[in-house]
């Protein structure tokens, strides 16, 4: 994290005690989840203010045949600017009809 040029973070790592860095993978994942939720909440607020919007959903398998699913929102802001935001990216592991049928 500190290698990204964040001087405040670099100083925190240098001066913090060894057991209180808060840089473990668990903490990093929690921070990413919190920031992602804040971004999604901001997109939802902008879409709710918009008079016109559309949802674009797409999925494609990657090299391991794991389905990657993306959800995008296209909306018009009050100033009549068109905005397109990626709302969600996820992996869908059960995609074939046979796999889905077995889950029933």
mmCIF file with all atom_site columns, C-alpha atoms in Angstrom:
data_model
loop_
_atom_site.group_PDB
_atom_site.id
_atom_site.type_symbol
_atom_site.label_atom_id
_atom_site.label_alt_id
_atom_site.label_comp_id
_atom_site.label_asym_id
_atom_site.label_entity_id
_atom_site.label_seq_id
_atom_site.pdbx_PDB_ins_code
_atom_site.Cartn_x
_atom_site.Cartn_y
_atom_site.Cartn_z
_atom_site.occupancy
_atom_site.B_iso_or_equiv
_atom_site.pdbx_formal_charge
_atom_site.auth_seq_id
_atom_site.auth_comp_id
_atom_site.auth_asym_id
_atom_site.auth_atom_id
_atom_site.pdbx_PDB_model_num
ATOM 1   C CA . UNK A 1 1   ? 0.000   0.000   0.000   1.00 0.00 ? 1   UNK A CA 1
ATOM 2   C CA . UNK A 1 2   ? 2.706   2.496   0.901   1.00 0.00 ? 2   UNK A CA 1
ATOM 3   C CA . UNK A 1 3   ? 4.461   1.944   -2.412  1.00 0.00 ? 3   UNK A CA 1
ATOM 4   C CA . UNK A 1 4   ? 1.556   3.688   -4.158  1.00 0.00 ? 4   UNK A CA 1
ATOM 5   C CA . UNK A 1 5   ? 2.941   7.110   -3.180  1.00 0.00 ? 5   UNK A CA 1
ATOM 6   C CA . UNK A 1 6   ? 0.808   7.753   -0.106  1.00 0.00 ? 6   UNK A CA 1
ATOM 7   C CA . UNK A 1 7   ? 3.118   9.705   2.209   1.00 0.00 ? 7   UNK A CA 1
ATOM 8   C CA . UNK A 1 8   ? 0.689   9.676   5.147   1.00 0.00 ? 8   UNK A CA 1
ATOM 9   C CA . UNK A 1 9   ? 0.450   5.891   4.968   1.00 0.00 ? 9   UNK A CA 1
ATOM 10  C CA . UNK A 1 10  ? 4.228   5.542   4.648   1.00 0.00 ? 10  UNK A CA 1
ATOM 11  C CA . UNK A 1 11  ? 4.693   7.690   7.767   1.00 0.00 ? 11  UNK A CA 1
ATOM 12  C CA . UNK A 1 12  ? 2.068   5.639   9.637   1.00 0.00 ? 12  UNK A CA 1
ATOM 13  C CA . UNK A 1 13  ? 3.901   2.408   8.839   1.00 0.00 ? 13  UNK A CA 1
ATOM 14  C CA . UNK A 1 14  ? 7.251   3.865   9.924   1.00 0.00 ? 14  UNK A CA 1
ATOM 15  C CA . UNK A 1 15  ? 6.022   5.251   13.252  1.00 0.00 ? 15  UNK A CA 1
ATOM 16  C CA . UNK A 1 16  ? 3.387   2.690   14.325  1.00 0.00 ? 16  UNK A CA 1
ATOM 17  C CA . UNK A 1 17  ? 4.062   -0.173  16.649  1.00 0.00 ? 17  UNK A CA 1
ATOM 18  C CA . UNK A 1 18  ? 4.676   -3.507  14.955  1.00 0.00 ? 18  UNK A CA 1
ATOM 19  C CA . UNK A 1 19  ? 1.377   -4.973  16.100  1.00 0.00 ? 19  UNK A CA 1
ATOM 20  C CA . UNK A 1 20  ? -0.833  -2.008  15.150  1.00 0.00 ? 20  UNK A CA 1
ATOM 21  C CA . UNK A 1 21  ? -0.178  -1.368  11.462  1.00 0.00 ? 21  UNK A CA 1
ATOM 22  C CA . UNK A 1 22  ? -3.680  -2.366  10.286  1.00 0.00 ? 22  UNK A CA 1
ATOM 23  C CA . UNK A 1 23  ? -2.248  -3.538  6.966   1.00 0.00 ? 23  UNK A CA 1
ATOM 24  C CA . UNK A 1 24  ? -3.138  -7.239  7.118   1.00 0.00 ? 24  UNK A CA 1
ATOM 25  C CA . UNK A 1 25  ? -5.025  -8.770  4.178   1.00 0.00 ? 25  UNK A CA 1
ATOM 26  C CA . UNK A 1 26  ? -8.148  -8.940  6.368   1.00 0.00 ? 26  UNK A CA 1
ATOM 27  C CA . UNK A 1 27  ? -8.019  -5.209  7.139   1.00 0.00 ? 27  UNK A CA 1
ATOM 28  C CA . UNK A 1 28  ? -7.233  -4.369  3.516   1.00 0.00 ? 28  UNK A CA 1
ATOM 29  C CA . UNK A 1 29  ? -10.229 -6.434  2.337   1.00 0.00 ? 29  UNK A CA 1
ATOM 30  C CA . UNK A 1 30  ? -12.472 -4.732  4.895   1.00 0.00 ? 30  UNK A CA 1
ATOM 31  C CA . UNK A 1 31  ? -11.311 -1.303  3.708   1.00 0.00 ? 31  UNK A CA 1
ATOM 32  C CA . UNK A 1 32  ? -11.908 -2.257  0.072   1.00 0.00 ? 32  UNK A CA 1
ATOM 33  C CA . UNK A 1 33  ? -15.421 -3.489  0.951   1.00 0.00 ? 33  UNK A CA 1
ATOM 34  C CA . UNK A 1 34  ? -16.229 -0.297  2.889   1.00 0.00 ? 34  UNK A CA 1
ATOM 35  C CA . UNK A 1 35  ? -14.948 1.976   0.122   1.00 0.00 ? 35  UNK A CA 1
ATOM 36  C CA . UNK A 1 36  ? -16.783 -0.099  -2.508  1.00 0.00 ? 36  UNK A CA 1
ATOM 37  C CA . UNK A 1 37  ? -20.038 0.231   -0.556  1.00 0.00 ? 37  UNK A CA 1
ATOM 38  C CA . UNK A 1 38  ? -19.588 4.008   -0.308  1.00 0.00 ? 38  UNK A CA 1
ATOM 39  C CA . UNK A 1 39  ? -19.009 4.220   -4.069  1.00 0.00 ? 39  UNK A CA 1
ATOM 40  C CA . UNK A 1 40  ? -22.090 2.087   -4.775  1.00 0.00 ? 40  UNK A CA 1
ATOM 41  C CA . UNK A 1 41  ? -24.188 4.225   -2.413  1.00 0.00 ? 41  UNK A CA 1
ATOM 42  C CA . UNK A 1 42  ? -23.044 7.345   -4.293  1.00 0.00 ? 42  UNK A CA 1
ATOM 43  C CA . UNK A 1 43  ? -23.997 5.791   -7.634  1.00 0.00 ? 43  UNK A CA 1
ATOM 44  C CA . UNK A 1 44  ? -27.419 4.797   -6.276  1.00 0.00 ? 44  UNK A CA 1
ATOM 45  C CA . UNK A 1 45  ? -28.014 8.362   -5.044  1.00 0.00 ? 45  UNK A CA 1
ATOM 46  C CA . UNK A 1 46  ? -27.035 9.798   -8.440  1.00 0.00 ? 46  UNK A CA 1
ATOM 47  C CA . UNK A 1 47  ? -29.291 7.333   -10.287 1.00 0.00 ? 47  UNK A CA 1
ATOM 48  C CA . UNK A 1 48  ? -32.195 8.098   -7.930  1.00 0.00 ? 48  UNK A CA 1
ATOM 49  C CA . UNK A 1 49  ? -31.831 11.808  -8.774  1.00 0.00 ? 49  UNK A CA 1
ATOM 50  C CA . UNK A 1 50  ? -31.724 11.050  -12.490 1.00 0.00 ? 50  UNK A CA 1
ATOM 51  C CA . UNK A 1 51  ? -34.840 11.044  -14.608 1.00 0.00 ? 51  UNK A CA 1
ATOM 52  C CA . UNK A 1 52  ? -33.422 8.552   -17.113 1.00 0.00 ? 52  UNK A CA 1
ATOM 53  C CA . UNK A 1 53  ? -31.203 5.535   -16.557 1.00 0.00 ? 53  UNK A CA 1
ATOM 54  C CA . UNK A 1 54  ? -30.527 2.071   -17.911 1.00 0.00 ? 54  UNK A CA 1
ATOM 55  C CA . UNK A 1 55  ? -28.864 -1.040  -16.566 1.00 0.00 ? 55  UNK A CA 1
ATOM 56  C CA . UNK A 1 56  ? -26.331 -2.999  -18.597 1.00 0.00 ? 56  UNK A CA 1
ATOM 57  C CA . UNK A 1 57  ? -25.540 -6.541  -17.467 1.00 0.00 ? 57  UNK A CA 1
ATOM 58  C CA . UNK A 1 58  ? -22.976 -8.758  -19.139 1.00 0.00 ? 58  UNK A CA 1
ATOM 59  C CA . UNK A 1 59  ? -21.186 -11.966 -18.371 1.00 0.00 ? 59  UNK A CA 1
ATOM 60  C CA . UNK A 1 60  ? -18.331 -13.798 -20.012 1.00 0.00 ? 60  UNK A CA 1
ATOM 61  C CA . UNK A 1 61  ? -16.258 -16.814 -19.015 1.00 0.00 ? 61  UNK A CA 1
ATOM 62  C CA . UNK A 1 62  ? -12.583 -16.285 -18.286 1.00 0.00 ? 62  UNK A CA 1
ATOM 63  C CA . UNK A 1 63  ? -9.788  -18.739 -19.084 1.00 0.00 ? 63  UNK A CA 1
ATOM 64  C CA . UNK A 1 64  ? -10.837 -21.064 -16.255 1.00 0.00 ? 64  UNK A CA 1
ATOM 65  C CA . UNK A 1 65  ? -14.469 -21.045 -17.426 1.00 0.00 ? 65  UNK A CA 1
ATOM 66  C CA . UNK A 1 66  ? -15.500 -19.031 -14.372 1.00 0.00 ? 66  UNK A CA 1
ATOM 67  C CA . UNK A 1 67  ? -18.204 -16.600 -15.375 1.00 0.00 ? 67  UNK A CA 1
ATOM 68  C CA . UNK A 1 68  ? -17.334 -12.953 -14.761 1.00 0.00 ? 68  UNK A CA 1
ATOM 69  C CA . UNK A 1 69  ? -20.451 -10.813 -14.384 1.00 0.00 ? 69  UNK A CA 1
ATOM 70  C CA . UNK A 1 70  ? -20.508 -7.028  -14.637 1.00 0.00 ? 70  UNK A CA 1
ATOM 71  C CA . UNK A 1 71  ? -23.365 -4.668  -13.869 1.00 0.00 ? 71  UNK A CA 1
ATOM 72  C CA . UNK A 1 72  ? -23.165 -1.124  -15.248 1.00 0.00 ? 72  UNK A CA 1
ATOM 73  C CA . UNK A 1 73  ? -25.539 1.792   -14.841 1.00 0.00 ? 73  UNK A CA 1
ATOM 74  C CA . UNK A 1 74  ? -25.934 4.471   -17.490 1.00 0.00 ? 74  UNK A CA 1
ATOM 75  C CA . UNK A 1 75  ? -27.752 7.597   -16.315 1.00 0.00 ? 75  UNK A CA 1
ATOM 76  C CA . UNK A 1 76  ? -28.269 11.266  -17.127 1.00 0.00 ? 76  UNK A CA 1
ATOM 77  C CA . UNK A 1 77  ? -27.212 13.705  -14.427 1.00 0.00 ? 77  UNK A CA 1
ATOM 78  C CA . UNK A 1 78  ? -29.262 16.801  -13.677 1.00 0.00 ? 78  UNK A CA 1
ATOM 79  C CA . UNK A 1 79  ? -26.815 18.913  -15.695 1.00 0.00 ? 79  UNK A CA 1
ATOM 80  C CA . UNK A 1 80  ? -27.663 16.692  -18.710 1.00 0.00 ? 80  UNK A CA 1
ATOM 81  C CA . UNK A 1 81  ? -24.317 14.928  -18.674 1.00 0.00 ? 81  UNK A CA 1
ATOM 82  C CA . UNK A 1 82  ? -24.347 11.257  -19.452 1.00 0.00 ? 82  UNK A CA 1
ATOM 83  C CA . UNK A 1 83  ? -22.522 9.107   -16.911 1.00 0.00 ? 83  UNK A CA 1
ATOM 84  C CA . UNK A 1 84  ? -21.646 5.436   -17.036 1.00 0.00 ? 84  UNK A CA 1
ATOM 85  C CA . UNK A 1 85  ? -20.503 3.688   -13.868 1.00 0.00 ? 85  UNK A CA 1
ATOM 86  C CA . UNK A 1 86  ? -19.537 0.109   -13.162 1.00 0.00 ? 86  UNK A CA 1
ATOM 87  C CA . UNK A 1 87  ? -21.808 -0.861  -10.302 1.00 0.00 ? 87  UNK A CA 1
ATOM 88  C CA . UNK A 1 88  ? -20.710 -4.402  -9.601  1.00 0.00 ? 88  UNK A CA 1
ATOM 89  C CA . UNK A 1 89  ? -18.259 -7.047  -10.749 1.00 0.00 ? 89  UNK A CA 1
ATOM 90  C CA . UNK A 1 90  ? -18.604 -10.585 -9.532  1.00 0.00 ? 90  UNK A CA 1
ATOM 91  C CA . UNK A 1 91  ? -17.700 -14.159 -10.297 1.00 0.00 ? 91  UNK A CA 1
ATOM 92  C CA . UNK A 1 92  ? -20.530 -16.562 -10.999 1.00 0.00 ? 92  UNK A CA 1
ATOM 93  C CA . UNK A 1 93  ? -19.383 -20.114 -10.371 1.00 0.00 ? 93  UNK A CA 1
ATOM 94  C CA . UNK A 1 94  ? -22.584 -21.959 -11.293 1.00 0.00 ? 94  UNK A CA 1
ATOM 95  C CA . UNK A 1 95  ? -23.321 -21.056 -14.905 1.00 0.00 ? 95  UNK A CA 1
ATOM 96  C CA . UNK A 1 96  ? -24.029 -24.203 -16.887 1.00 0.00 ? 96  UNK A CA 1
ATOM 97  C CA . UNK A 1 97  ? -27.576 -25.522 -16.982 1.00 0.00 ? 97  UNK A CA 1
ATOM 98  C CA . UNK A 1 98  ? -26.347 -28.844 -15.603 1.00 0.00 ? 98  UNK A CA 1
ATOM 99  C CA . UNK A 1 99  ? -24.683 -27.185 -12.583 1.00 0.00 ? 99  UNK A CA 1
ATOM 100 C CA . UNK A 1 100 ? -27.674 -24.957 -11.888 1.00 0.00 ? 100 UNK A CA 1
ATOM 101 C CA . UNK A 1 101 ? -30.094 -27.910 -12.208 1.00 0.00 ? 101 UNK A CA 1
ATOM 102 C CA . UNK A 1 102 ? -28.073 -29.933 -9.657  1.00 0.00 ? 102 UNK A CA 1
ATOM 103 C CA . UNK A 1 103 ? -28.422 -27.075 -7.134  1.00 0.00 ? 103 UNK A CA 1
ATOM 104 C CA . UNK A 1 104 ? -32.217 -27.460 -7.163  1.00 0.00 ? 104 UNK A CA 1
#
